[in-house]
C-alpha positions as a Markdown table, in Angstrom:
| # | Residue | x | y | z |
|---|---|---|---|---|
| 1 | Unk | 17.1 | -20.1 | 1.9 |
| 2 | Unk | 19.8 | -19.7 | -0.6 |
| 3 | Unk | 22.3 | -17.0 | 0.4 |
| 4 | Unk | 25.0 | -19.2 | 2.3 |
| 5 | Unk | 28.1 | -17.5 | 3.4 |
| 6 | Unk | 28.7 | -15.0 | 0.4 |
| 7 | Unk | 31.6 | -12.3 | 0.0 |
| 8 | Unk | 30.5 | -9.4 | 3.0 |
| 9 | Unk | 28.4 | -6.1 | 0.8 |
| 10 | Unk | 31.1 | -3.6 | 2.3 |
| 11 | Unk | 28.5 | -0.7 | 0.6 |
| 12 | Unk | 25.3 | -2.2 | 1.7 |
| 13 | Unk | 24.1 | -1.4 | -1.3 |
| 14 | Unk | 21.4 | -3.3 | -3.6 |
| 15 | Unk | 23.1 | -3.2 | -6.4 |
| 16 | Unk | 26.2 | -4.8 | -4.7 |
| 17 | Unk | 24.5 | -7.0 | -3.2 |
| 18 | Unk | 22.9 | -8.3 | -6.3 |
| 19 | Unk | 26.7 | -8.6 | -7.9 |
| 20 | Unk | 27.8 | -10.4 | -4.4 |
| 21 | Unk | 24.7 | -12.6 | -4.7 |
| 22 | Unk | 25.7 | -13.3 | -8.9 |
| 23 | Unk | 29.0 | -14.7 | -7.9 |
| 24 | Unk | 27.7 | -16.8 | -5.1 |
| 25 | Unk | 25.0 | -18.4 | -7.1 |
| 26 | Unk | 27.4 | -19.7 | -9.3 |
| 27 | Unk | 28.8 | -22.1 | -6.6 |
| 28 | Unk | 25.2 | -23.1 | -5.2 |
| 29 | Unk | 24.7 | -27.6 | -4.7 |
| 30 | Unk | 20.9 | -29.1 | -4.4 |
| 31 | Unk | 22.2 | -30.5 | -1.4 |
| 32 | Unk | 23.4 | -27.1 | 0.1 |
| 33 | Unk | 20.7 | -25.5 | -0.8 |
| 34 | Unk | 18.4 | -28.1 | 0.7 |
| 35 | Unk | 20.0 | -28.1 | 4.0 |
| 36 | Unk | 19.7 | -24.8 | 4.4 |
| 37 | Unk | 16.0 | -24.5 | 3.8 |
| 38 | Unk | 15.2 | -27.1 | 5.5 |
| 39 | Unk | 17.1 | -25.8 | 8.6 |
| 40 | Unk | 15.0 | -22.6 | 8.3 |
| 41 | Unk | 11.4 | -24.3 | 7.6 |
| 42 | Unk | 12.2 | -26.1 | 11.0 |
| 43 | Unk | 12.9 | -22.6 | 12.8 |
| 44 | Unk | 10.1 | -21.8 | 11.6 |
| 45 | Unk | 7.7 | -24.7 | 12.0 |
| 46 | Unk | 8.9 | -24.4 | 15.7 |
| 47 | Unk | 7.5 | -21.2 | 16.1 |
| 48 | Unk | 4.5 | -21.8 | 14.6 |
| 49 | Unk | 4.9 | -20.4 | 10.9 |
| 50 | Unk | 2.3 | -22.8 | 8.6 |
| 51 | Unk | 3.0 | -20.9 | 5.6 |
| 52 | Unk | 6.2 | -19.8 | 3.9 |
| 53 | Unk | 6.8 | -18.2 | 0.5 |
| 54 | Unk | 10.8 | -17.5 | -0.9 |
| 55 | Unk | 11.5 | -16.1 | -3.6 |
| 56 | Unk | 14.3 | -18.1 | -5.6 |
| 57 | Unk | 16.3 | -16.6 | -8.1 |
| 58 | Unk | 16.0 | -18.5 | -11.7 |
| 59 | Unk | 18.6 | -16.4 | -13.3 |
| 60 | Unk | 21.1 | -19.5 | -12.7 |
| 61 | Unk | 21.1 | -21.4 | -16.2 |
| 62 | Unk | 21.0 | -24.8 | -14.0 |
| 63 | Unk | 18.3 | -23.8 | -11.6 |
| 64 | Unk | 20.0 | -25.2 | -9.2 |
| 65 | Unk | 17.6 | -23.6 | -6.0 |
| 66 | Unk | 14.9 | -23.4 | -7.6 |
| 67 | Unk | 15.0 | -27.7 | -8.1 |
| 68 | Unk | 16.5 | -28.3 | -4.5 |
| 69 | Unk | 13.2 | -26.2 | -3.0 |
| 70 | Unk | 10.9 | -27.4 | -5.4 |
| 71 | Unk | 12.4 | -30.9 | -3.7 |
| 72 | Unk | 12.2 | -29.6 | -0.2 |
| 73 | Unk | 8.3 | -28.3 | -0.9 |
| 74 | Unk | 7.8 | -31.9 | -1.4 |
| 75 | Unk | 9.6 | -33.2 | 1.8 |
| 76 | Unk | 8.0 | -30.8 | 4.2 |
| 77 | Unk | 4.4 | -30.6 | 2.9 |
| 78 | Unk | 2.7 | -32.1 | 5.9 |
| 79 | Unk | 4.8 | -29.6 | 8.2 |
| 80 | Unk | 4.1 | -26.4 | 6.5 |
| 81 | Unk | 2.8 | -24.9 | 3.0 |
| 82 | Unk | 5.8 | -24.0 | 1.1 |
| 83 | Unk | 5.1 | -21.0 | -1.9 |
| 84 | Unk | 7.8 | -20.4 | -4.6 |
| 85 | Unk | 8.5 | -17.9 | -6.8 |
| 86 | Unk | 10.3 | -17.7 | -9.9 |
| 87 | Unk | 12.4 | -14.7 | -9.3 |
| 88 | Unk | 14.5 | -13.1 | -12.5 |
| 89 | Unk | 17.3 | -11.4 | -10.0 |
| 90 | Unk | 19.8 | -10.3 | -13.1 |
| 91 | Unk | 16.5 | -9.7 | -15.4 |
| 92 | Unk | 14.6 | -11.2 | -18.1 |
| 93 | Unk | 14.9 | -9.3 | -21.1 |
| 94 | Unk | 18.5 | -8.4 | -19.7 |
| 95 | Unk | 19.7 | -12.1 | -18.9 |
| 96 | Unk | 20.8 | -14.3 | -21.8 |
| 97 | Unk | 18.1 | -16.8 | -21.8 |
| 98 | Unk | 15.9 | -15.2 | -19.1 |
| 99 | Unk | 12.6 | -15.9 | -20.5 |
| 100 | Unk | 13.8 | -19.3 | -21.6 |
| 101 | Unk | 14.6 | -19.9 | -17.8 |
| 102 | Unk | 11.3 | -18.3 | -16.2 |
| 103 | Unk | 9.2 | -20.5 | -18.5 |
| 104 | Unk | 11.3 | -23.5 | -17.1 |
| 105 | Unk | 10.7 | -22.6 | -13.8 |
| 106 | Unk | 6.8 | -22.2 | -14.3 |
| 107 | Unk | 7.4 | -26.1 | -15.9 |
| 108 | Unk | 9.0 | -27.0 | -13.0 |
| 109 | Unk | 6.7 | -26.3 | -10.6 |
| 110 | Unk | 7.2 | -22.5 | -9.5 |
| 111 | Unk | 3.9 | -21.6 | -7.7 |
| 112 | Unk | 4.2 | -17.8 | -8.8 |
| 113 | Unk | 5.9 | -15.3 | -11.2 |
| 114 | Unk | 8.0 | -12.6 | -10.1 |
| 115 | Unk | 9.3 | -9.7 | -12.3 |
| 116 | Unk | 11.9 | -7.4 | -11.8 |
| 117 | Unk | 10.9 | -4.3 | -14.5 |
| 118 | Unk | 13.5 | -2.3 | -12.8 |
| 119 | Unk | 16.3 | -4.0 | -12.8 |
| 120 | Unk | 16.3 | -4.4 | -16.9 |
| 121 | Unk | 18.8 | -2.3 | -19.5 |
| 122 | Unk | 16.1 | -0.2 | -20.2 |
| 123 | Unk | 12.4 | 1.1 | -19.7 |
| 124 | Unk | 10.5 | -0.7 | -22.7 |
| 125 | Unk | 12.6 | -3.9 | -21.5 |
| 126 | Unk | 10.9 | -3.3 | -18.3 |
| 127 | Unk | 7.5 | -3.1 | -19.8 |
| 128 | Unk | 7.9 | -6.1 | -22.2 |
| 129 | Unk | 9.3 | -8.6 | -19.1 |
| 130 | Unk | 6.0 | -7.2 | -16.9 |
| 131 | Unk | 3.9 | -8.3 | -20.4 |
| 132 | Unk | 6.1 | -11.2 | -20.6 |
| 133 | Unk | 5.2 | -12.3 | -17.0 |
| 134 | Unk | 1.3 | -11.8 | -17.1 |
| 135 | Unk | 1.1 | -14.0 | -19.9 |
| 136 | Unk | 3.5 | -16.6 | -19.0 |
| 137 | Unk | 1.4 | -16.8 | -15.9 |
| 138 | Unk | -2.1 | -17.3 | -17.0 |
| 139 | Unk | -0.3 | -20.0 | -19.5 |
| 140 | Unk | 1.3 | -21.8 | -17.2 |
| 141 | Unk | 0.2 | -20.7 | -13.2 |
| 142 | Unk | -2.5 | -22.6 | -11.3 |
């Protein structure tokens, strides 16, 4: 709901896509961001789709998708449920600020927590953000 038109991933690689997707963010409106969705919700509203989850990336220090859909969810919740999770794409332990940002997101109204252990500088970092999660989620998750 997010992507736009970004730079092409010649490699088709995650890990390229992940730097293709960190430039683009950077360049991401409310009002994009918004159209967009709401273009896909009615696709899939038309086909009969009554529940929709996205994972939106809260590695952006402005939060930029996360507050456009969080916005959207609100506009289209008599057409269809709309789940989001806070998703860490560059990291949390790895990202300046990351746990500051996920615990933003959970204040803002993410639904759910999402985690990637993989993705972080090392191993224990991994372990740590998955720790990190759980608890942030009991704190602040319905």
């Amino acid at each position: 709901m997010t992507a736009g038109d970004p730079e092409w991933n010649q490699t088709g690689t995650l890990f390229d896509g992940i730097r293709i997707w960190s430039e683009r963010k950077k360049t991401l409106t409310k009002e994009d961001v918004k159209t967009r969705a709401k273009q896909a919700i009615k696709i899939q509203v038309a086909n009969g789709i009554q529940f929709v989850r996205s994972h939106v990336d809260v590695t952006d220090p402005n939060l930029t998708a996360l507050k456009a859909l969080i916005e959207v969810r609100e506009e289209v919740k008599d057409q269809v449920e709309l789940q989001l999770v806070a998703f860490p794409q560059e990291g949390i332990l790895s990202f300046p600020n990351g746990k500051e940002l996920m615990t933003e997101a959970a204040d803002l109204g993410a639904d759910a927590m999402g985690g990637i252990p993989h993705f972080e500088f090392t191993r224990e970092y991994g372990v740590e953000s998955l720790k990190f999660l759980m608890k942030l989620a009991e704190q602040k998750i319905n």
